[in-house]
Coordinates of C-alpha atoms and ligand atoms in Angstrom, one line a residue:
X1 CA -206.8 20.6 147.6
X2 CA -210.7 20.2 148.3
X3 CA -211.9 19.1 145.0
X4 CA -216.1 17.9 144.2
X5 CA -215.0 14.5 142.6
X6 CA -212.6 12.3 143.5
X7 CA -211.4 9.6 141.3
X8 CA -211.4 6.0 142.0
X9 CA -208.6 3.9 141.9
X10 CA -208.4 2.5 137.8
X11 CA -209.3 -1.3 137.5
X12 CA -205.6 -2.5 136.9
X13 CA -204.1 -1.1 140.0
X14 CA -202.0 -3.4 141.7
X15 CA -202.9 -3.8 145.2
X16 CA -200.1 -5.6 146.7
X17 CA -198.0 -6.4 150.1
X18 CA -193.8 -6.9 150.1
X19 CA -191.0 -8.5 152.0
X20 CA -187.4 -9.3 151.8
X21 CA -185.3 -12.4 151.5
X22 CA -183.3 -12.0 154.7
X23 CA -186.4 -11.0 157.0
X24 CA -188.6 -13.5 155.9
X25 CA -187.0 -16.6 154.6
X26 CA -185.0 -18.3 157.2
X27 CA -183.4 -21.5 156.0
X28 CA -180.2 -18.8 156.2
X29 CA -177.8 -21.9 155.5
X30 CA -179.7 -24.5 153.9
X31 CA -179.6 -25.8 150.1
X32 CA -176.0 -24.3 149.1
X33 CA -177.0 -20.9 150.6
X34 CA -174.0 -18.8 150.7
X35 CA -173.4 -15.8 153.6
X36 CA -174.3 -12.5 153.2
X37 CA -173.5 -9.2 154.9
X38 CA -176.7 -9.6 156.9
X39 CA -175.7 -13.5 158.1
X40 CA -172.5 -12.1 159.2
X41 CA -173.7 -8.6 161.0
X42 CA -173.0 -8.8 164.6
X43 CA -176.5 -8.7 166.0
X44 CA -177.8 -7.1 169.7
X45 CA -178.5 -10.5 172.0
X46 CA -181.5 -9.3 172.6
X47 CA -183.3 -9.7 169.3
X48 CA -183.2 -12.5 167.0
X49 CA -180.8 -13.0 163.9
X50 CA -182.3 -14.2 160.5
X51 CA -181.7 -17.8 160.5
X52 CA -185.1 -18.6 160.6
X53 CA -187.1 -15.6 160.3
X54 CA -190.8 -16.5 159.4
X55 CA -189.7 -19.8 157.7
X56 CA -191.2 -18.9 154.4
X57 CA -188.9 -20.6 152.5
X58 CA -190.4 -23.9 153.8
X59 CA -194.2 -22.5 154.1
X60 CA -194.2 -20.7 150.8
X61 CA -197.2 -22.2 149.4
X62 CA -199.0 -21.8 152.4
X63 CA -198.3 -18.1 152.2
X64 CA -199.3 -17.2 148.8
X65 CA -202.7 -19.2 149.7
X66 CA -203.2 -16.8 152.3
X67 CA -201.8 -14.1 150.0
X68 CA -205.1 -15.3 147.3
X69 CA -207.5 -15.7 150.1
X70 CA -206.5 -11.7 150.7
X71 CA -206.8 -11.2 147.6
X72 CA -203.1 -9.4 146.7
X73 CA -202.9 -8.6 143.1
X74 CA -198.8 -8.4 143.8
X75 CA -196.8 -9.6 145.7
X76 CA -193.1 -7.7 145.9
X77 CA -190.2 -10.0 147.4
X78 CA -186.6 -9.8 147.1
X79 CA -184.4 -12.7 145.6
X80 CA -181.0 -13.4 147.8
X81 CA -178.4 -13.2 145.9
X82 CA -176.2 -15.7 147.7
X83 CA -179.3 -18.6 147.0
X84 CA -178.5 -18.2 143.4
X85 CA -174.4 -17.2 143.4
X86 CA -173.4 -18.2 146.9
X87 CA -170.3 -16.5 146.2
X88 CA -171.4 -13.6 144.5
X89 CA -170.2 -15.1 141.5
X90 CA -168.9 -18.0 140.1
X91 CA -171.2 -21.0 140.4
X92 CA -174.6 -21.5 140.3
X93 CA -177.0 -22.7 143.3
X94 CA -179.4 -24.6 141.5
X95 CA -181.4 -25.3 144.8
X96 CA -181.5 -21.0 145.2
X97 CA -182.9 -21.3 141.4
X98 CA -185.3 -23.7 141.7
X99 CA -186.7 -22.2 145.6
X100 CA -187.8 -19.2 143.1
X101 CA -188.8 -20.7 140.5
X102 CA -191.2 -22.5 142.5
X103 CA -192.1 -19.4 144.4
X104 CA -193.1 -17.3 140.8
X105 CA -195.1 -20.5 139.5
X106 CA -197.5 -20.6 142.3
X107 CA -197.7 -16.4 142.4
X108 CA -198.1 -17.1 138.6
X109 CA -200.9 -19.8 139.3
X110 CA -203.3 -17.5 142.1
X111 CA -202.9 -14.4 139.7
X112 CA -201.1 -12.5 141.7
X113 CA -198.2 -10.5 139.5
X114 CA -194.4 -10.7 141.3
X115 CA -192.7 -7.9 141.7
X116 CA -188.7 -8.6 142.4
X117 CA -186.1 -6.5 144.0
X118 CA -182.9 -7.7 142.6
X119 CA -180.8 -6.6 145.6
X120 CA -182.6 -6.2 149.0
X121 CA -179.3 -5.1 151.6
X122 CA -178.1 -8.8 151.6
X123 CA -174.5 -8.1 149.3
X124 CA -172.6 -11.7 149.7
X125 CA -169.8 -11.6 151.8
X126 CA -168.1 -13.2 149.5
X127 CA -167.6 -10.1 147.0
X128 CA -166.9 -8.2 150.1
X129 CA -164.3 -10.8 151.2
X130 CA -163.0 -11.2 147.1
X131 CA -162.5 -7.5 146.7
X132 CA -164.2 -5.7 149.2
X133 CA -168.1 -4.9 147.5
X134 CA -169.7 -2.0 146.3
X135 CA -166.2 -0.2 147.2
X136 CA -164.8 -2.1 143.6
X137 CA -165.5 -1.2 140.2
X138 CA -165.3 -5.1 139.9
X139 CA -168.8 -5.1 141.8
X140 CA -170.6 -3.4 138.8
X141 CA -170.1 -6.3 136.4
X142 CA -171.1 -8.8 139.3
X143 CA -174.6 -6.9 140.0
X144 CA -175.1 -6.8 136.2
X145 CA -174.3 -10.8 135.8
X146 CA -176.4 -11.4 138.5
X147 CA -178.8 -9.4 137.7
X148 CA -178.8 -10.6 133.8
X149 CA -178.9 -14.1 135.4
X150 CA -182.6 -13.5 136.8
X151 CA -183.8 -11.6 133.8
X152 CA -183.2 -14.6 131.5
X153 CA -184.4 -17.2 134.4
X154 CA -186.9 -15.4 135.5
X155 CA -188.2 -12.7 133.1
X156 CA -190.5 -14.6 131.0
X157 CA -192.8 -14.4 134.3
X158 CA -192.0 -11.9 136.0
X159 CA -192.5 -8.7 134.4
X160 CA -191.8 -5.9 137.3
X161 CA -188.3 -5.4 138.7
X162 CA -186.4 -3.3 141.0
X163 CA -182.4 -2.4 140.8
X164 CA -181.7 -1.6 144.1
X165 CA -183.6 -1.6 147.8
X166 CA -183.1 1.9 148.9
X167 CA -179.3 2.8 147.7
X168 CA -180.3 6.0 149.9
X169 CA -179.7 3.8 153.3
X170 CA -177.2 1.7 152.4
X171 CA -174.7 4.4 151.3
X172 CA -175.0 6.1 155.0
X173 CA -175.0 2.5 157.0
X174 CA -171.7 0.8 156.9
X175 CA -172.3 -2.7 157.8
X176 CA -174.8 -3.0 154.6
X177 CA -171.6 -2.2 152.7
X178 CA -169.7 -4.8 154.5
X179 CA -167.7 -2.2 156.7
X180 CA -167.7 -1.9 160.8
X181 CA -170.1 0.5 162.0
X182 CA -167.6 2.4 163.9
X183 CA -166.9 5.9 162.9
X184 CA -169.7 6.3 160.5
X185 CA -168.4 9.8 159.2
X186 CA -165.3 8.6 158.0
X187 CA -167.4 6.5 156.2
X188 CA -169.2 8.8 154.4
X189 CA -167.2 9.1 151.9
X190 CA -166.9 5.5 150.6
X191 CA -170.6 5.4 151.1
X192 CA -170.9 7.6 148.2
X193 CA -167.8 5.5 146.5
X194 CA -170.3 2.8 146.5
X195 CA -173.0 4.9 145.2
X196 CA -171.9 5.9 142.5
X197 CA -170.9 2.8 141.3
X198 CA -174.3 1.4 142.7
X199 CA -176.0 4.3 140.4
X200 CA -173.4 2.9 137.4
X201 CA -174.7 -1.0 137.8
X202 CA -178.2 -0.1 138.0
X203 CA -178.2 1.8 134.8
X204 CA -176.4 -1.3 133.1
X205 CA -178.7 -4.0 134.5
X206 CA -182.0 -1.5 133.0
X207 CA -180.4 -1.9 130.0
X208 CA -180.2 -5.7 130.3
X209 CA -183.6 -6.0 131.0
X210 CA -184.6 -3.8 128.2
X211 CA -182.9 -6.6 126.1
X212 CA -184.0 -9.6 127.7
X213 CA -187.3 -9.1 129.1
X214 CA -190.1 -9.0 126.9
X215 CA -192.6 -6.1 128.2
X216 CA -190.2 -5.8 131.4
X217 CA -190.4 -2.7 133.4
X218 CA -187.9 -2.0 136.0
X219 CA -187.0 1.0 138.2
X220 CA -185.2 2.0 141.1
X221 CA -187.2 1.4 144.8
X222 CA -185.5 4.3 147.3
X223 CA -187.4 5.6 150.0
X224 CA -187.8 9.0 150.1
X225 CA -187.7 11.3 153.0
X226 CA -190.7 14.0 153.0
X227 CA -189.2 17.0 154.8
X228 CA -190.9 20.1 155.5
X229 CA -189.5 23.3 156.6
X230 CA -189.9 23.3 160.5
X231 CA -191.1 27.5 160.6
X232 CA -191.3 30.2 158.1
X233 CA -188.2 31.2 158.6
X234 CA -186.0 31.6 155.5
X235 CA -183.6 29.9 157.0
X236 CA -185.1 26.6 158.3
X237 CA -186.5 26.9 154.3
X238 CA -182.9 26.7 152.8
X239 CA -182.2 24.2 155.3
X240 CA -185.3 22.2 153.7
X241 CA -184.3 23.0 150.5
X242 CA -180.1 21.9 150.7
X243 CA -181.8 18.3 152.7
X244 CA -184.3 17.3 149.6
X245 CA -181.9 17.7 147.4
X246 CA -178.5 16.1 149.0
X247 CA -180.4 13.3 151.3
X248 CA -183.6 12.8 148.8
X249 CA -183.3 14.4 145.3
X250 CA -179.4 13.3 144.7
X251 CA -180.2 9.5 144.2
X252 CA -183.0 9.8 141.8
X253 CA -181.7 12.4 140.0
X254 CA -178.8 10.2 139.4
X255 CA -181.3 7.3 138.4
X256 CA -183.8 9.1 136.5
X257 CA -181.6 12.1 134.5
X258 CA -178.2 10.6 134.9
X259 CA -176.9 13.8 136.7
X260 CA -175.7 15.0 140.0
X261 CA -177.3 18.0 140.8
X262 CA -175.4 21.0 141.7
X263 CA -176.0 20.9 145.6
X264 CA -174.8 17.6 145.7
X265 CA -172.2 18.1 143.5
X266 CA -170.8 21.7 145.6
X267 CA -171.5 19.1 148.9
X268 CA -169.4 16.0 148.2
X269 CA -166.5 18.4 146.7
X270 CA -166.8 21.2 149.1
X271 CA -165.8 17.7 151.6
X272 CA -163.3 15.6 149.4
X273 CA -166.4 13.3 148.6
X274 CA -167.0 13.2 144.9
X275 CA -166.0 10.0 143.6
X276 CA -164.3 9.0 140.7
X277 CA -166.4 9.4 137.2
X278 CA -164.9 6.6 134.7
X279 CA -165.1 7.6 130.6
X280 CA -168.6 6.3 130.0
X281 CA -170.4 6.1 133.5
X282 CA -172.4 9.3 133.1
X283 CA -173.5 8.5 129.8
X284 CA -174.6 4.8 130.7
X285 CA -177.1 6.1 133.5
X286 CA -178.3 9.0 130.8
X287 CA -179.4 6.1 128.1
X288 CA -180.9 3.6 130.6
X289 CA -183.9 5.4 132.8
X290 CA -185.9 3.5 134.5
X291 CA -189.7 2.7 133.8
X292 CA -191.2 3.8 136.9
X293 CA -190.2 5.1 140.3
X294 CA -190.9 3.3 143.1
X295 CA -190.5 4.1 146.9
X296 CA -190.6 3.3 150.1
X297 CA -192.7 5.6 152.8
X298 CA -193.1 5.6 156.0
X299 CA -192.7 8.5 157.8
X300 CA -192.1 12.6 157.2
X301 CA -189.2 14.8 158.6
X302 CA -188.8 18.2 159.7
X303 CA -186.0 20.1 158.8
X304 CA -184.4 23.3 160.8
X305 CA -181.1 25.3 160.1
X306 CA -177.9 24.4 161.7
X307 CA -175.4 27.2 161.3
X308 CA -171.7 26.9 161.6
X309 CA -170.4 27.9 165.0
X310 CA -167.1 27.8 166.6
X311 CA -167.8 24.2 167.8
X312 CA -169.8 23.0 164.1
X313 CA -167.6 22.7 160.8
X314 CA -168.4 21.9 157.7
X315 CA -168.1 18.0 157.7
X316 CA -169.9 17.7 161.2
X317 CA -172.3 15.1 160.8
X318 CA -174.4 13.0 163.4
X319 CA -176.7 10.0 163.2
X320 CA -179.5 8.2 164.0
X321 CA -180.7 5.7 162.3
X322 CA -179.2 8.1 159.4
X323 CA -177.9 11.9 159.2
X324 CA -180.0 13.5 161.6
X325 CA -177.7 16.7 161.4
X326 CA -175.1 18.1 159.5
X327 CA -172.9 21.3 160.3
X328 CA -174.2 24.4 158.0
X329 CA -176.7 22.8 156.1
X330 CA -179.7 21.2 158.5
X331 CA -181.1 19.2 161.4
X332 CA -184.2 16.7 162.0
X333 CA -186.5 18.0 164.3
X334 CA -189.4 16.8 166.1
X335 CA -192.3 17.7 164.3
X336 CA -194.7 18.7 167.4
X337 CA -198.3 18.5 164.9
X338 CA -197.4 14.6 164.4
X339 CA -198.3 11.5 166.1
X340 CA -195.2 8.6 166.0
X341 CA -195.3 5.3 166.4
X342 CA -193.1 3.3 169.2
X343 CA -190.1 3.5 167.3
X344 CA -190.7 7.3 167.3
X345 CA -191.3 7.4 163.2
X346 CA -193.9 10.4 162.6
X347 CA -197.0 9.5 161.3
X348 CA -197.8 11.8 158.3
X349 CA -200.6 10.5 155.4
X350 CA -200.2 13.7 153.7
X351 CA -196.4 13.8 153.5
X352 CA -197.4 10.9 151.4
X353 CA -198.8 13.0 149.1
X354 CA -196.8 15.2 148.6
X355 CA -193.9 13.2 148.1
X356 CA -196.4 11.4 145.2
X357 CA -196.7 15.2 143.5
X358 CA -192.9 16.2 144.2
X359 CA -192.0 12.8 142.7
X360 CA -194.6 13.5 139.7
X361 CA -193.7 16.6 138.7
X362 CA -189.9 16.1 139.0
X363 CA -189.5 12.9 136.9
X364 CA -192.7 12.2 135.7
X365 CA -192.6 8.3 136.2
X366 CA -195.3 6.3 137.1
X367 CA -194.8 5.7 140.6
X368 CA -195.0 2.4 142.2
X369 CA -195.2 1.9 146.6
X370 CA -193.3 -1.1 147.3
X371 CA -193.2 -0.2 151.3
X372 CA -195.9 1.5 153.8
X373 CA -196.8 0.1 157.1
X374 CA -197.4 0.3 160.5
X375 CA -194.7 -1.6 162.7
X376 CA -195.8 -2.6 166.3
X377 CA -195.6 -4.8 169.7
X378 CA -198.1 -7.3 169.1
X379 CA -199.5 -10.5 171.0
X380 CA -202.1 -12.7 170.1
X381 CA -205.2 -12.3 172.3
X382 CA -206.3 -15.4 174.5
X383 CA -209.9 -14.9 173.3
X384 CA -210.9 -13.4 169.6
X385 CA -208.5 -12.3 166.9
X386 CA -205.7 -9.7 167.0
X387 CA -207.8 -6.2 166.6
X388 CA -205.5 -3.8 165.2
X389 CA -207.4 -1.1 164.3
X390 CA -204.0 1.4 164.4
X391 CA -202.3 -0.1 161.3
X392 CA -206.0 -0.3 159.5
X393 CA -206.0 3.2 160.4
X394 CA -202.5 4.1 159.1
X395 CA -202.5 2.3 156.0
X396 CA -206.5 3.7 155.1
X397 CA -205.1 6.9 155.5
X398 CA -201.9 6.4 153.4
X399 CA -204.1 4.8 150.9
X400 CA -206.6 7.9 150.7
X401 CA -203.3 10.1 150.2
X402 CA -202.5 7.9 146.9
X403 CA -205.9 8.4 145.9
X404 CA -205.7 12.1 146.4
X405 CA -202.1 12.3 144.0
X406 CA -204.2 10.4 141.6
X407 CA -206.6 12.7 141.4
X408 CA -204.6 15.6 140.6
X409 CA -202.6 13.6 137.7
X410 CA -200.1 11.5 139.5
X411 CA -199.6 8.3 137.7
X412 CA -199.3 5.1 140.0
X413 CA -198.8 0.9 138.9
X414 CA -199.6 0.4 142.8
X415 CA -199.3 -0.1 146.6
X416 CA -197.8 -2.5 148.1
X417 CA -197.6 -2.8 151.9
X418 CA -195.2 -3.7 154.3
X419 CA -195.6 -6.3 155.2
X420 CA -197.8 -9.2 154.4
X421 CA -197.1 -11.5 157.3
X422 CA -195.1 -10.7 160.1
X423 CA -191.5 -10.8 159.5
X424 CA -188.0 -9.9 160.9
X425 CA -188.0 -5.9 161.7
X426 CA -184.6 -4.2 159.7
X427 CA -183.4 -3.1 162.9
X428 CA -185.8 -4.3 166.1
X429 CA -186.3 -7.9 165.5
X430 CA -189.7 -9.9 165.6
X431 CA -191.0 -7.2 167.7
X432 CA -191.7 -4.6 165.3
X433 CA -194.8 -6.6 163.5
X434 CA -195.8 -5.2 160.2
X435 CA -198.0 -8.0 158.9
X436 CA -202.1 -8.7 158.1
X437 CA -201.1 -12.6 158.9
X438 CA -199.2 -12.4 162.8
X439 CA -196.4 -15.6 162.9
X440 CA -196.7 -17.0 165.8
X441 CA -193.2 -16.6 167.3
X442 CA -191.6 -14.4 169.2
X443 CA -187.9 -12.7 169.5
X444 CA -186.4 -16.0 170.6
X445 CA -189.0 -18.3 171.0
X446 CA -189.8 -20.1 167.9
X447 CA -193.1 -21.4 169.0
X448 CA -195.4 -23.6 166.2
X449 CA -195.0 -20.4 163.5
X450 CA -198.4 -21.0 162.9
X451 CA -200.0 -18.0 160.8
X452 CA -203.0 -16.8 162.4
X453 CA -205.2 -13.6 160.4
X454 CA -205.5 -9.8 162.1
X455 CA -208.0 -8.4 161.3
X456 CA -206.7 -5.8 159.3
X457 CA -206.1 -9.5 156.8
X458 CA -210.0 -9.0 156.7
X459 CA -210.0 -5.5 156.2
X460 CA -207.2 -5.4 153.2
X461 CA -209.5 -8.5 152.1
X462 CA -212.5 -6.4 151.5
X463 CA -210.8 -3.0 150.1
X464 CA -209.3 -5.0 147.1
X465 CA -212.3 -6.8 146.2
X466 CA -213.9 -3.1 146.4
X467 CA -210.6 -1.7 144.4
X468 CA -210.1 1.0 147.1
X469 CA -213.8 1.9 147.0
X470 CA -214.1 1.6 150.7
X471 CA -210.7 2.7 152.2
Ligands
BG6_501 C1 -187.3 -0.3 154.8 C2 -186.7 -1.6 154.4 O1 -186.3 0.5 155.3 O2 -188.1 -0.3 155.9 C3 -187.2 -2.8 155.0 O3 -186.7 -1.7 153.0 C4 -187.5 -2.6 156.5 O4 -186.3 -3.9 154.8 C5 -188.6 -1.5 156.5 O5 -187.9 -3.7 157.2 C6 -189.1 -1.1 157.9 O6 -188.1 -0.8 158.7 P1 -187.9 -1.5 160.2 O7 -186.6 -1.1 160.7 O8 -189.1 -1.1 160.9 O9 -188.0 -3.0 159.8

């Protein structure tokens, strides 16, 4: 909507950039590290694995000065799990401790507030070796030991935390659940083993923090997939409809009311996918809601119908990255009024706000951003700085589509970025660039790692010390 005013950003709002262990770290077997799912993951030759990554863990303070210099009133990171239990369980890393100890005193000392994802993708190999993950009711009680660990560590600084890195991808990619990535439909139905008990361990380790940490607030951080209806056809609209609420709605609705809604519930039965409810399970995630929602964004979707035919069943699914089509219910489209970037993601501002008012009005949670960016190939010029005006342009879009939600009564904490300096891509190596701060490396070469500023650093620079004023 058009509206006279628009309302600026309030003076608490916390203007932030994230990461995550695995893609920034390195040091992937140093100081008692143990492996994780990502150390073992068979990896393309062609791009770099995450041994070294951007080599924070050795330049951490040299990061959070340049984090200050910017500006960042947050900064969101992800604590690996096998630092601290290298196992999974048993014994303590005391090296793993210490690495974030040190981290949240010097966030603590330049005033910028940490924000930390308990569980970022990397589940130890270890539980997966023990008693094969997410797929045991054993993992619940070794999330929520872990997770307890870090509140009583951790939680007299650090006041924000989130359960789970989007629980949405995980549960539809097998090797995050420790599993080959061969025939990914068979699959689909432990993926929503694991999910549930995922959804189960989540809800336990809310209610741990509740206990522990004093003024702690912790929520879920998914990332939800804005779909539209690709035409006006009814059909392509119950297409739209049956996708939000089995590939977007099911998870939070599991988080936030404790429930699996009805389409979800006729989907995973209708395919022999409903797992097993244990006395107690639904009633744990009903008592423990999160504080907030937060969410990952980065691109929209558009959603057609795909109708049964004598070649399409019901439990035909295909993937991309994720679903991209499933027999009788809907299929991802191009959406021809959208630019994409490289990797072909759509760029869509306002799909960010709707998904801010969807989110709003469903759950009415403050929200929280905890991923938006702008991933591409990037060199560093021979003369001048790295101009890149696109991802200034993406995220001040983005940003404007916040401030819009806000002004028709969404509530937000913040925004945080992906990324702050350039880091290991999920899926395309060091060549999908995210960051203000470029690392000077490349896919194999590891170069000096010297961090140099873009100048969308100067640009992020000047729009916090404005509060948004200027975006
Ligand atoms: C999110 C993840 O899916 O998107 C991050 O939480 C990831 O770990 C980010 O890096 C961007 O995806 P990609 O594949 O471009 O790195």
């Amino acid at each position: 909507m058009q509206t006279r005013k628009i309302n600026e950003f309030p003076e608490n709002f916390l203007w932030g950039s994230s990461s995550a262990a695995f893609q920034i770290e390195g040091a992937a077997y140093e100081d008692g590290k143990g492996l994780s799912v990502m150390d073992v993951r068979k990896i393309d030759p062609s791009i770099c694995d995450y041994s070294v990554a951007s080599d924070h863990y050795h330049r951490y303070k040299e990061d959070v000065a340049l984090m200050k210099e910017c500006g960042l009133k947050a900064y969101r990171f992800s604590i690996a799990w096998t630092r601290i239990f290298p196992e999974g369980n048993g014994p303590v890393n005391q090296k793993g401790v210490d690495f974030y100890n040190n981290l949240i005193d010097e966030l603590v000392r330049n005033d910028i507030t940490p924000i930390v994802t308990i569980y970022h993708f990397e589940y130890p190999q270890g539980l997966i070796d023990q008693y094969g993950g997410w797929l045991s009711r054993r993992s619940i009680d070794d999330y929520v030991n872990y997770a307890e660990f870090l509140f009583r560590t951790y939680g007299d600084r650090v006041k924000y935390w989130l359960t789970i890195n989007e629980q949405d991808h995980v549960v539809h990619m097998p090797f995050r659940l420790g599993l080959t990535d061969d025939d990914r439909k068979a699959k689909e139905k432990l993926g929503y083993l694991a999910n549930h008990n995922m959804c189960v361990a989540a809800a336990k380790a809310i209610e741990k923090c509740h206990e522990i940490v004093k003024d702690g607030k912790i929520g879920p951080a998914t990332c939800f997939e804005m779909m539209y209806p690709t035409t006006n056809d009814p059909a392509d609209m119950l297409a739209w409809m049956d996708a939000m609420e089995i590939r977007n709605y099911y998870l939070l609705d599991l988080n936030c009311k404790g429930e699996y809604n009805g389409t979800f519930k006729r989907y995973l039965e209708d395919r022999d996918m409903f797992p097993e409810i244990y006395e107690g399970d639904m009633e744990c995630m009903k008592k423990n809601k999160p504080d907030f929602l937060a969410f990952n964004y980065y691109y929209s979707q558009s959603i057609s119908a795909f109708p049964l035919d004598d070649e399409h069943v019901i439990g035909d699914i295909e993937f991309k990255l994720l679903p991209s089509r499933e027999a009788g219910i809907y299929q991802v489209v191009k959406n021809k009024n959208l630019k994409a970037t490289l990797w072909g993601w759509e760029i869509d501002d306002t799909g960010l706000q709707l998904t801010c008012r969807l989110l709003w009005e469903r759950y009415h949670l403050p929200l929280l951003i905890t991923e938006c960016g702008f991933g591409n190939k990037e060199e560093w010029p021979e003369e001048g700085i790295l101009e890149d005006d696109n991802r200034i342009d993406y995220l001040s879009k983005h940003m404007h589509a916040v401030k819009e939600a806000m002004n028709l009564g969404v509530e937000f904490i913040g925004f945080c970025t992906w990324s702050f300096i350039d880091l290991i891509s999920g899926h395309s190596g060091f060549s999908k660039r995210y960051g203000f701060v470029f690392v000077n490396r490349d896919e194999h070469d590891l170069r000096d790692m010297a961090r140099r500023k873009k100048k969308s650093f100067y640009w992020y620079q000047n729009l916090i010390s404005s509060n948004g004023k200027d975006i």
